[in-house]
CSV table of C-alpha atoms in Angstrom, one decimal:
chain,number,residue,atom,x,y,z
A,1,UNK,CA,-10.6,28.9,17.9
A,2,UNK,CA,-8.7,25.6,17.3
A,3,UNK,CA,-10.3,24.3,20.5
A,4,UNK,CA,-13.8,24.9,19.3
A,5,UNK,CA,-13.4,23.3,15.8
A,6,UNK,CA,-13.6,20.0,14.6
A,7,UNK,CA,-10.0,20.0,13.5
A,8,UNK,CA,-9.4,19.5,17.3
A,9,UNK,CA,-9.9,15.8,16.8
A,10,UNK,CA,-9.3,15.6,12.9
A,11,UNK,CA,-5.7,16.9,13.1
A,12,UNK,CA,-4.3,14.8,15.9
A,13,UNK,CA,-5.9,11.6,14.6
A,14,UNK,CA,-4.4,12.3,11.0
A,15,UNK,CA,-1.1,13.0,12.6
A,16,UNK,CA,-0.7,9.8,14.3
A,17,UNK,CA,-2.2,7.6,11.5
A,18,UNK,CA,0.2,9.2,9.3
A,19,UNK,CA,3.0,8.4,11.5
A,20,UNK,CA,2.2,4.8,11.9
A,21,UNK,CA,1.4,4.3,8.5
A,22,UNK,CA,4.9,5.2,7.7
A,23,UNK,CA,6.1,2.6,9.7
A,24,UNK,CA,3.5,0.1,8.6
A,25,UNK,CA,4.0,0.9,5.1
A,26,UNK,CA,7.7,0.6,5.1
A,27,UNK,CA,7.2,-2.9,6.5
A,28,UNK,CA,4.4,-4.0,4.0
A,29,UNK,CA,6.0,-2.5,0.8
A,30,UNK,CA,9.9,-3.0,2.0
A,31,UNK,CA,10.3,-5.0,-1.2
A,32,UNK,CA,9.5,-1.7,-3.3
A,33,UNK,CA,11.0,0.9,-0.5
A,34,UNK,CA,14.2,-0.8,0.0
A,35,UNK,CA,15.0,-2.6,-3.1
A,36,UNK,CA,18.8,-2.9,-3.4
A,37,UNK,CA,20.6,-0.7,-3.6
A,38,UNK,CA,18.0,2.1,-3.2
A,39,UNK,CA,16.0,3.1,-0.2
A,40,UNK,CA,13.0,5.4,0.2
A,41,UNK,CA,12.0,6.8,3.4
A,42,UNK,CA,8.3,7.3,3.8
A,43,UNK,CA,7.4,10.7,5.4
A,44,UNK,CA,3.7,10.9,5.4
A,45,UNK,CA,3.8,12.6,8.7
A,46,UNK,CA,5.7,15.5,7.2
A,47,UNK,CA,3.3,15.8,4.4
A,48,UNK,CA,0.4,15.9,6.9
A,49,UNK,CA,2.2,18.7,8.8
A,50,UNK,CA,3.0,20.9,5.8
A,51,UNK,CA,-0.5,20.5,4.2
A,52,UNK,CA,-2.2,21.2,7.8
A,53,UNK,CA,-0.4,24.4,7.8
A,54,UNK,CA,-1.8,25.4,4.3
A,55,UNK,CA,-5.3,24.1,4.8
A,56,UNK,CA,-5.9,25.3,8.3
A,57,UNK,CA,-7.2,28.8,7.1
A,58,UNK,CA,-7.9,31.0,10.0
A,59,UNK,CA,-7.6,28.3,12.7
A,60,UNK,CA,-4.2,28.2,14.1
A,61,UNK,CA,-3.4,24.7,15.0
A,62,UNK,CA,-0.6,24.5,17.5
A,63,UNK,CA,1.6,22.9,15.0
A,64,UNK,CA,5.0,23.2,16.7
A,65,UNK,CA,4.0,21.3,20.0
A,66,UNK,CA,2.3,18.6,17.9
A,67,UNK,CA,5.2,18.2,15.6
A,68,UNK,CA,7.4,17.8,18.7
A,69,UNK,CA,5.2,15.4,20.1
A,70,UNK,CA,5.2,13.3,17.0
A,71,UNK,CA,9.1,13.7,16.9
A,72,UNK,CA,9.2,12.2,20.4
A,73,UNK,CA,7.2,9.3,19.5
A,74,UNK,CA,9.3,9.0,16.3
A,75,UNK,CA,12.5,8.8,18.2
A,76,UNK,CA,11.5,6.4,21.0
A,77,UNK,CA,9.4,4.0,19.0
A,78,UNK,CA,10.7,4.1,15.5
A,79,UNK,CA,14.3,4.7,15.6
A,80,UNK,CA,15.4,4.2,19.3
A,81,UNK,CA,17.6,7.0,19.1
A,82,UNK,CA,16.5,10.2,21.1
A,83,UNK,CA,16.9,13.7,20.5
A,84,UNK,CA,16.8,14.2,16.6
A,85,UNK,CA,13.3,14.2,15.2
A,86,UNK,CA,11.8,16.0,18.3
A,87,UNK,CA,13.7,18.9,17.1
A,88,UNK,CA,13.6,18.3,13.4
A,89,UNK,CA,10.0,17.9,13.0
A,90,UNK,CA,9.2,21.4,14.5
A,91,UNK,CA,12.1,22.7,12.4
A,92,UNK,CA,10.3,21.7,9.1
A,93,UNK,CA,7.1,23.3,10.2
A,94,UNK,CA,9.0,26.5,11.0
A,95,UNK,CA,11.0,26.2,7.7
A,96,UNK,CA,7.5,25.9,5.9
A,97,UNK,CA,6.1,28.9,7.7
A,98,UNK,CA,9.2,31.0,6.7
A,99,UNK,CA,9.2,30.0,3.1
A,100,UNK,CA,5.5,30.4,2.7
A,101,UNK,CA,5.7,34.2,3.2
A,102,UNK,CA,7.7,34.4,0.1
A,103,UNK,CA,5.1,32.6,-2.3
A,104,UNK,CA,1.4,32.8,-2.9
A,105,UNK,CA,-0.5,29.7,-2.1
A,106,UNK,CA,-1.1,27.2,-5.0
A,107,UNK,CA,-0.7,23.7,-5.8
A,108,UNK,CA,2.8,24.3,-7.5
A,109,UNK,CA,4.2,26.5,-4.9
A,110,UNK,CA,3.1,24.2,-2.0
A,111,UNK,CA,4.7,21.1,-3.8
A,112,UNK,CA,7.9,23.0,-4.1
A,113,UNK,CA,8.1,24.1,-0.5
A,114,UNK,CA,7.5,20.5,0.4
A,115,UNK,CA,10.3,19.5,-1.9
A,116,UNK,CA,12.7,21.8,-0.1
A,117,UNK,CA,11.4,20.5,3.4
A,118,UNK,CA,12.0,16.7,2.5
A,119,UNK,CA,15.4,17.8,1.1
A,120,UNK,CA,16.3,19.7,4.3
A,121,UNK,CA,14.9,17.0,6.5
A,122,UNK,CA,16.5,14.0,4.9
A,123,UNK,CA,19.9,16.0,4.7
A,124,UNK,CA,19.8,17.0,8.1
A,125,UNK,CA,19.1,13.5,9.4
A,126,UNK,CA,22.0,12.1,7.2
A,127,UNK,CA,24.3,14.7,8.5
A,128,UNK,CA,23.3,14.1,12.1
A,129,UNK,CA,23.6,10.5,11.8
A,130,UNK,CA,26.8,10.4,10.2
A,131,UNK,CA,28.4,12.7,13.0
A,132,UNK,CA,27.0,10.3,15.5
A,133,UNK,CA,28.2,7.5,13.5
A,134,UNK,CA,25.1,5.4,13.0
A,135,UNK,CA,25.8,5.4,9.4
A,136,UNK,CA,29.0,5.7,7.4
A,137,UNK,CA,27.4,5.9,3.8
A,138,UNK,CA,29.4,8.4,1.5
A,139,UNK,CA,27.9,11.6,0.1
A,140,UNK,CA,27.6,10.2,-3.5
A,141,UNK,CA,25.7,7.0,-2.5
A,142,UNK,CA,23.5,9.2,0.0
A,143,UNK,CA,22.5,11.4,-3.0
A,144,UNK,CA,21.8,8.8,-5.6
A,145,UNK,CA,20.4,5.9,-3.5
A,146,UNK,CA,18.6,7.6,-0.7
A,147,UNK,CA,17.9,11.2,-1.4
A,148,UNK,CA,16.6,11.0,-5.0
A,149,UNK,CA,14.3,8.1,-4.4
A,150,UNK,CA,12.9,9.5,-1.2
A,151,UNK,CA,12.1,12.8,-2.8
A,152,UNK,CA,10.5,10.9,-5.7
A,153,UNK,CA,8.3,8.7,-3.3
A,154,UNK,CA,7.3,11.7,-1.3
A,155,UNK,CA,6.2,13.7,-4.2
A,156,UNK,CA,4.1,10.9,-5.5
A,157,UNK,CA,2.5,11.0,-1.8
A,158,UNK,CA,2.0,14.6,-2.2
A,159,UNK,CA,0.4,14.5,-5.6
A,160,UNK,CA,-2.0,11.5,-4.7
A,161,UNK,CA,-2.8,12.7,-1.3
A,162,UNK,CA,-3.1,16.5,-1.9
A,163,UNK,CA,-6.8,16.5,-2.9
A,164,UNK,CA,-8.0,14.0,-0.3
A,165,UNK,CA,-6.3,15.9,2.5
A,166,UNK,CA,-7.8,19.2,1.2
A,167,UNK,CA,-11.3,17.8,1.1
A,168,UNK,CA,-10.9,16.5,4.8
A,169,UNK,CA,-9.9,19.9,5.7
A,170,UNK,CA,-12.9,21.6,3.8
A,171,UNK,CA,-15.1,19.1,5.6
A,172,UNK,CA,-13.7,19.7,8.9
A,173,UNK,CA,-13.9,23.5,8.6
A,174,UNK,CA,-17.4,23.6,7.1
A,175,UNK,CA,-19.0,21.6,9.9
A,176,UNK,CA,-17.5,24.1,12.4
A,177,UNK,CA,-19.3,27.0,10.8
A,178,UNK,CA,-22.9,25.5,10.8
B,1,UNK,CA,18.1,38.8,7.9
B,2,UNK,CA,20.0,40.8,10.3
B,3,UNK,CA,17.1,40.6,12.7
B,4,UNK,CA,16.6,36.9,12.1
B,5,UNK,CA,19.8,36.0,13.8
B,6,UNK,CA,19.4,38.0,16.8
B,7,UNK,CA,21.3,37.0,19.8
B,8,UNK,CA,18.6,35.5,21.6
B,9,UNK,CA,17.7,33.2,18.6
B,10,UNK,CA,21.3,32.3,18.3
B,11,UNK,CA,21.7,31.2,21.9
B,12,UNK,CA,18.5,29.1,21.7
B,13,UNK,CA,19.7,27.6,18.4
B,14,UNK,CA,23.0,26.6,19.9
B,15,UNK,CA,21.3,25.2,23.0
B,16,UNK,CA,19.1,23.0,20.8
B,17,UNK,CA,21.9,21.8,18.8
B,18,UNK,CA,23.8,20.7,22.0
B,19,UNK,CA,20.6,19.1,23.5
B,20,UNK,CA,20.1,17.3,20.3
B,21,UNK,CA,23.6,15.8,19.9
B,22,UNK,CA,24.0,15.2,23.7
B,23,UNK,CA,20.7,13.1,23.5
B,24,UNK,CA,21.6,11.3,20.4
B,25,UNK,CA,25.2,10.5,21.6
B,26,UNK,CA,23.8,9.5,25.0
B,27,UNK,CA,21.1,7.3,23.7
B,28,UNK,CA,23.4,5.5,21.3
B,29,UNK,CA,25.9,4.7,23.9
B,30,UNK,CA,23.3,3.7,26.2
B,31,UNK,CA,21.9,1.3,23.5
B,32,UNK,CA,25.2,-0.3,23.3
B,33,UNK,CA,25.9,-0.6,27.0
B,34,UNK,CA,22.7,-1.6,28.6
B,35,UNK,CA,20.4,-4.6,28.3
B,36,UNK,CA,17.2,-2.5,28.4
B,37,UNK,CA,16.6,0.9,27.7
B,38,UNK,CA,15.5,3.3,30.8
B,39,UNK,CA,12.2,2.6,32.5
B,40,UNK,CA,10.6,5.8,31.0
B,41,UNK,CA,11.6,4.9,27.5
B,42,UNK,CA,10.4,1.4,27.8
B,43,UNK,CA,7.1,2.7,29.2
B,44,UNK,CA,6.8,5.0,26.1
B,45,UNK,CA,7.6,2.3,23.9
B,46,UNK,CA,4.8,0.0,25.4
B,47,UNK,CA,2.2,2.5,25.1
B,48,UNK,CA,3.0,3.7,21.5
B,49,UNK,CA,3.4,0.0,20.7
B,50,UNK,CA,-0.1,-0.6,21.7
B,51,UNK,CA,-1.6,2.2,19.6
B,52,UNK,CA,0.6,1.0,16.6
B,53,UNK,CA,-1.3,-2.2,16.8
B,54,UNK,CA,-4.5,-0.6,15.9
B,55,UNK,CA,-2.9,1.0,12.7
B,56,UNK,CA,-0.7,-1.9,11.7
B,57,UNK,CA,-3.2,-4.6,12.0
B,58,UNK,CA,-5.6,-3.4,9.3
B,59,UNK,CA,-2.6,-2.7,7.0
B,60,UNK,CA,-1.1,-6.1,7.4
B,61,UNK,CA,-4.3,-7.7,6.9
B,62,UNK,CA,-5.0,-5.9,3.7
B,63,UNK,CA,-1.5,-6.9,2.6
B,64,UNK,CA,-2.2,-10.4,3.6
B,65,UNK,CA,-5.1,-10.6,1.5
B,66,UNK,CA,-3.6,-9.2,-1.7
B,67,UNK,CA,-0.5,-11.4,-1.3
B,68,UNK,CA,-2.7,-14.5,-1.0
B,69,UNK,CA,-4.4,-13.6,-4.1
B,70,UNK,CA,-1.1,-13.2,-5.8
B,71,UNK,CA,0.0,-16.7,-4.4
B,72,UNK,CA,-3.3,-18.2,-5.8
B,73,UNK,CA,-1.8,-17.4,-9.3
B,74,UNK,CA,1.0,-19.9,-9.3
B,75,UNK,CA,-0.6,-22.5,-6.6
B,76,UNK,CA,-0.8,-25.1,-9.2
B,77,UNK,CA,2.7,-25.3,-10.6
B,78,UNK,CA,4.0,-24.8,-7.1
B,79,UNK,CA,1.9,-27.4,-5.7
B,80,UNK,CA,3.2,-30.1,-8.2
B,81,UNK,CA,6.8,-29.2,-7.0
B,82,UNK,CA,6.1,-29.3,-3.5
B,83,UNK,CA,4.4,-32.6,-3.6
B,84,UNK,CA,7.7,-34.2,-4.4
B,85,UNK,CA,9.6,-32.5,-1.9
B,86,UNK,CA,7.0,-33.5,0.9
B,87,UNK,CA,7.9,-37.2,0.5
B,88,UNK,CA,11.4,-36.3,0.8
B,89,UNK,CA,10.8,-34.3,3.7
B,90,UNK,CA,9.1,-37.0,5.7
B,91,UNK,CA,12.0,-39.2,5.5
B,92,UNK,CA,14.2,-36.4,6.6
B,93,UNK,CA,12.1,-35.6,9.6
B,94,UNK,CA,11.8,-39.1,10.9
B,95,UNK,CA,15.6,-39.5,10.5
B,96,UNK,CA,16.1,-35.9,12.2
B,97,UNK,CA,13.8,-37.2,15.1
B,98,UNK,CA,15.8,-40.3,15.6
B,99,UNK,CA,19.1,-38.4,15.3
B,100,UNK,CA,17.9,-35.7,17.9
B,101,UNK,CA,16.8,-38.6,20.4
B,102,UNK,CA,20.0,-40.4,20.0
B,103,UNK,CA,21.9,-37.0,20.6
B,104,UNK,CA,20.0,-36.5,23.5
B,105,UNK,CA,20.9,-40.0,25.0
B,106,UNK,CA,24.5,-39.8,24.1
B,107,UNK,CA,24.6,-36.3,25.9
B,108,UNK,CA,22.9,-37.9,28.8
B,109,UNK,CA,25.6,-40.6,29.0
B,110,UNK,CA,28.4,-38.0,28.9
B,111,UNK,CA,26.5,-36.0,31.5
B,112,UNK,CA,26.3,-33.1,29.1
B,113,UNK,CA,23.2,-31.0,29.8
B,114,UNK,CA,23.3,-28.2,27.3
B,115,UNK,CA,25.3,-27.7,24.4
B,116,UNK,CA,25.5,-24.9,21.9
B,117,UNK,CA,23.1,-26.5,19.5
B,118,UNK,CA,20.1,-26.3,22.2
B,119,UNK,CA,17.6,-23.4,21.9
B,120,UNK,CA,13.9,-22.8,22.3
B,121,UNK,CA,12.1,-20.3,20.0
B,122,UNK,CA,9.7,-17.7,20.4
B,123,UNK,CA,7.6,-16.6,17.6
B,124,UNK,CA,6.4,-13.0,16.8
B,125,UNK,CA,5.0,-10.9,14.2
B,126,UNK,CA,6.4,-7.8,12.8
B,127,UNK,CA,4.6,-4.6,13.7
B,128,UNK,CA,6.6,-2.1,11.4
B,129,UNK,CA,9.8,-1.2,10.0
B,130,UNK,CA,11.6,2.0,10.7
B,131,UNK,CA,11.2,4.3,7.7
B,132,UNK,CA,14.9,5.2,7.4
B,133,UNK,CA,17.6,4.4,4.9
B,134,UNK,CA,20.2,4.0,7.6
B,135,UNK,CA,18.6,2.2,10.3
B,136,UNK,CA,17.3,-1.2,8.9
B,137,UNK,CA,15.2,-2.0,11.8
B,138,UNK,CA,11.9,-3.9,12.6
B,139,UNK,CA,9.5,-3.7,15.5
B,140,UNK,CA,8.1,-7.1,17.0
B,141,UNK,CA,5.2,-7.7,19.1
B,142,UNK,CA,7.2,-9.6,21.8
B,143,UNK,CA,9.1,-8.3,24.7
B,144,UNK,CA,10.8,-8.8,28.0
B,145,UNK,CA,7.5,-10.4,29.3
B,146,UNK,CA,7.8,-13.2,26.7
B,147,UNK,CA,11.4,-14.1,27.5
B,148,UNK,CA,13.2,-11.8,24.8
B,149,UNK,CA,16.5,-10.6,25.7
B,150,UNK,CA,18.9,-8.3,24.0
B,151,UNK,CA,21.3,-9.6,21.2
B,152,UNK,CA,19.3,-12.7,20.8
B,153,UNK,CA,19.5,-14.1,17.2
B,154,UNK,CA,16.3,-13.5,15.0
B,155,UNK,CA,15.2,-15.7,12.1
B,156,UNK,CA,12.6,-15.5,9.5
B,157,UNK,CA,11.6,-18.2,7.2
B,158,UNK,CA,14.6,-19.7,5.7
B,159,UNK,CA,17.5,-18.2,7.8
B,160,UNK,CA,19.0,-15.8,10.3
B,161,UNK,CA,17.8,-11.9,9.6
B,162,UNK,CA,19.5,-10.3,12.5
B,163,UNK,CA,19.4,-9.7,16.2
B,164,UNK,CA,17.4,-7.9,19.0
B,165,UNK,CA,18.9,-4.6,19.6
B,166,UNK,CA,16.4,-3.2,22.0
B,167,UNK,CA,13.7,-4.8,24.4
B,168,UNK,CA,10.9,-3.4,26.0
B,169,UNK,CA,8.1,-4.7,28.1
B,170,UNK,CA,5.9,-5.9,25.3
B,171,UNK,CA,7.7,-5.0,22.0
B,172,UNK,CA,11.4,-5.0,21.0
B,173,UNK,CA,13.5,-3.9,18.1
B,174,UNK,CA,15.2,-6.1,15.7
B,175,UNK,CA,18.5,-4.8,13.9
B,176,UNK,CA,18.6,-6.5,10.5
B,177,UNK,CA,21.8,-8.1,9.1
B,178,UNK,CA,21.9,-5.5,6.4
B,179,UNK,CA,22.4,-2.8,9.0
B,180,UNK,CA,26.0,-1.4,8.8
B,181,UNK,CA,26.3,1.0,11.5
B,182,UNK,CA,29.1,1.1,14.2
B,183,UNK,CA,27.0,-1.1,16.7
B,184,UNK,CA,26.0,-3.4,13.8
B,185,UNK,CA,25.7,-7.2,13.8
B,186,UNK,CA,28.8,-9.3,14.4
B,187,UNK,CA,27.8,-12.8,14.2
B,188,UNK,CA,30.3,-15.6,14.5
B,189,UNK,CA,29.6,-17.9,11.6
B,190,UNK,CA,31.4,-21.1,10.4
B,191,UNK,CA,31.8,-22.7,6.9
B,192,UNK,CA,32.6,-26.2,6.0
B,193,UNK,CA,35.8,-26.0,3.9
B,194,UNK,CA,37.0,-28.4,1.6
B,195,UNK,CA,39.1,-31.4,3.1
B,196,UNK,CA,37.1,-31.3,6.1
B,197,UNK,CA,38.5,-28.2,7.5
B,198,UNK,CA,36.2,-25.7,9.1
B,199,UNK,CA,36.4,-21.9,8.4
B,200,UNK,CA,35.5,-19.7,11.3
B,201,UNK,CA,34.9,-16.0,11.3
B,202,UNK,CA,32.6,-13.1,11.9
B,203,UNK,CA,30.2,-11.3,9.6
B,204,UNK,CA,31.8,-7.8,9.3
B,205,UNK,CA,29.8,-6.1,6.6
B,206,UNK,CA,27.0,-5.9,4.4
B,207,UNK,CA,27.2,-5.0,0.8
B,208,UNK,CA,24.1,-3.4,-0.3
B,209,UNK,CA,24.5,-2.9,-3.9
B,210,UNK,CA,24.7,-6.9,-4.4
B,211,UNK,CA,22.9,-8.0,-1.3
B,212,UNK,CA,25.7,-9.9,0.2
B,213,UNK,CA,27.0,-10.4,3.5
B,214,UNK,CA,30.8,-10.1,3.9
B,215,UNK,CA,32.9,-12.2,6.1
B,216,UNK,CA,36.1,-10.5,6.3
B,217,UNK,CA,39.6,-11.3,7.8
B,218,UNK,CA,39.6,-14.8,7.1
B,219,UNK,CA,43.2,-16.2,7.6
B,220,UNK,CA,42.4,-19.7,7.0
B,221,UNK,CA,44.0,-21.1,3.8
B,222,UNK,CA,41.1,-23.6,3.2
B,223,UNK,CA,39.5,-23.5,-0.2
B,224,UNK,CA,35.8,-22.5,-0.1
B,225,UNK,CA,33.4,-23.8,-2.7
B,226,UNK,CA,30.6,-21.6,-4.2
B,227,UNK,CA,27.4,-22.4,-2.8
B,228,UNK,CA,28.7,-23.8,0.5
B,229,UNK,CA,26.3,-23.4,3.4
B,230,UNK,CA,27.2,-20.9,6.1
B,231,UNK,CA,25.8,-21.2,9.7
B,232,UNK,CA,26.4,-19.5,13.1
B,233,UNK,CA,29.2,-21.0,14.9
B,234,UNK,CA,27.8,-20.4,18.4
B,235,UNK,CA,30.9,-18.8,19.7
B,236,UNK,CA,30.6,-15.7,21.7
B,237,UNK,CA,27.4,-14.3,23.0
B,238,UNK,CA,24.0,-15.9,23.0
B,239,UNK,CA,23.7,-17.2,19.5
B,240,UNK,CA,23.3,-21.0,19.4
B,241,UNK,CA,25.4,-22.9,16.8
B,242,UNK,CA,23.8,-24.2,13.7
B,243,UNK,CA,21.4,-21.4,12.6
B,244,UNK,CA,21.5,-21.2,8.9
B,245,UNK,CA,22.9,-17.8,7.6
B,246,UNK,CA,23.2,-18.4,3.6
B,247,UNK,CA,25.5,-19.7,1.0
B,248,UNK,CA,28.8,-18.6,-0.2
B,249,UNK,CA,28.6,-16.7,-3.6
B,250,UNK,CA,32.4,-15.7,-4.0
B,251,UNK,CA,35.7,-15.4,-2.3
B,252,UNK,CA,38.0,-12.6,-2.7
B,253,UNK,CA,41.0,-11.0,-1.2
B,254,UNK,CA,40.8,-8.1,1.3
B,255,UNK,CA,42.2,-4.7,0.5
B,256,UNK,CA,45.8,-5.7,1.5
B,257,UNK,CA,45.8,-9.0,-0.1
B,258,UNK,CA,46.6,-10.8,3.1
B,259,UNK,CA,43.4,-12.3,4.3
B,260,UNK,CA,40.3,-13.8,2.2
B,261,UNK,CA,37.1,-12.0,2.2
B,262,UNK,CA,33.9,-14.4,1.8
B,263,UNK,CA,30.7,-13.0,0.3
B,264,UNK,CA,27.7,-14.7,1.7
B,265,UNK,CA,24.0,-14.4,0.1
B,266,UNK,CA,21.6,-14.5,3.0
B,267,UNK,CA,19.2,-17.0,3.0
B,268,UNK,CA,16.4,-15.0,4.2
B,269,UNK,CA,14.7,-12.3,2.0
B,270,UNK,CA,15.7,-9.2,4.3
B,271,UNK,CA,12.8,-7.2,2.8
B,272,UNK,CA,10.0,-9.7,3.1
B,273,UNK,CA,9.6,-10.3,6.7
B,274,UNK,CA,6.3,-10.8,8.5
B,275,UNK,CA,6.7,-13.5,11.0
B,276,UNK,CA,10.0,-13.9,12.8
B,277,UNK,CA,11.4,-16.7,15.2
B,278,UNK,CA,13.6,-15.5,18.2
B,279,UNK,CA,16.1,-18.3,19.1
B,280,UNK,CA,16.5,-18.4,23.0
B,281,UNK,CA,19.4,-20.4,24.2
B,282,UNK,CA,18.2,-23.4,26.2
């Protein structure tokens, strides 16, 4: 069904716009995002992936391959360190799928699941980076200066972008039926 | 739950973990050793970089519009101050030209072709910043084909901001001074001490909570005044001499009380970078 719907164009386009916006916004708003000593990590791409899972209705978007593709681009172009996000992005999608089994679909449960996703994503990234030796930040600093601001930023993204993205999906699904 | 961790899933999980950390460790060490990443990675970078321009350009344009409106607000007072500086600057510029010419002639006399202070510049614009708390990294729109090489120093506005950490054909990555990984920046710097003694050293760390660079293990006993200018010393590697880094804010002892630790406020704002200049040794 995915191949016949308009989502075939809308989903990948949105995915890559979200991915590149992460980078562009981090530079344009770096005064706000990285004001000392705090740092916020913009994760629009995760927002797009999670909301796509909820809004796709009966069309099954191949989310895992696309998440892996976005992960490759993120690794090669954004960080230059291969091998982390290519696995983490699909993992977050899988986590969303597992969690959503236990909750009914509403704004509040989706925001809670998104919260857990971001928490898992940031913590795993931090853990992997400190194992490989990219960072030496201690856990206390990580919790206060990185995790808390990042969660705040991404929840703001969620609240602001939930309805626009929902309307994009209703538009894409409606044109399919006619 | 018993079903979830079946044997097959466990094996796949372990394999993924091994692949993940193997790739990460490999690419980190590759990055430290090689001048350019493998060809396939460069190719991917160039393609993605091209696509990124489509998104980054409008965003940067919008930001440019907003910031110019913001700047319009304090144009009047700024203009008054700047006018005074301009007259001063013209004199300095003429003097600078004369000195540069004299310097060149003297060098020819001594048959000294190139010294540490000679460098050419490449101007590039910033496409994006890595959305990460641990990698303070920018991507700029010039690469190998424009003559950029690994480890070249990068400046913006008033001073040094970092070095080139990865070079592709048409774009490259800049590691900012505020990065504190294992492979982070180690710029050799020099400070004019009192009684004419120079203090040499390297930038060893960055203090994020106060936005200060730390120059550790300074064994010299020379007294350093607050506000003294710090510049690169040109020793070791490709960094030319005399790039402005920042000013001394305070001097302390290191953890063992043996050596001095000098704190430096960077001259350039590391969080407001749009156009960068890459210095290429002549």
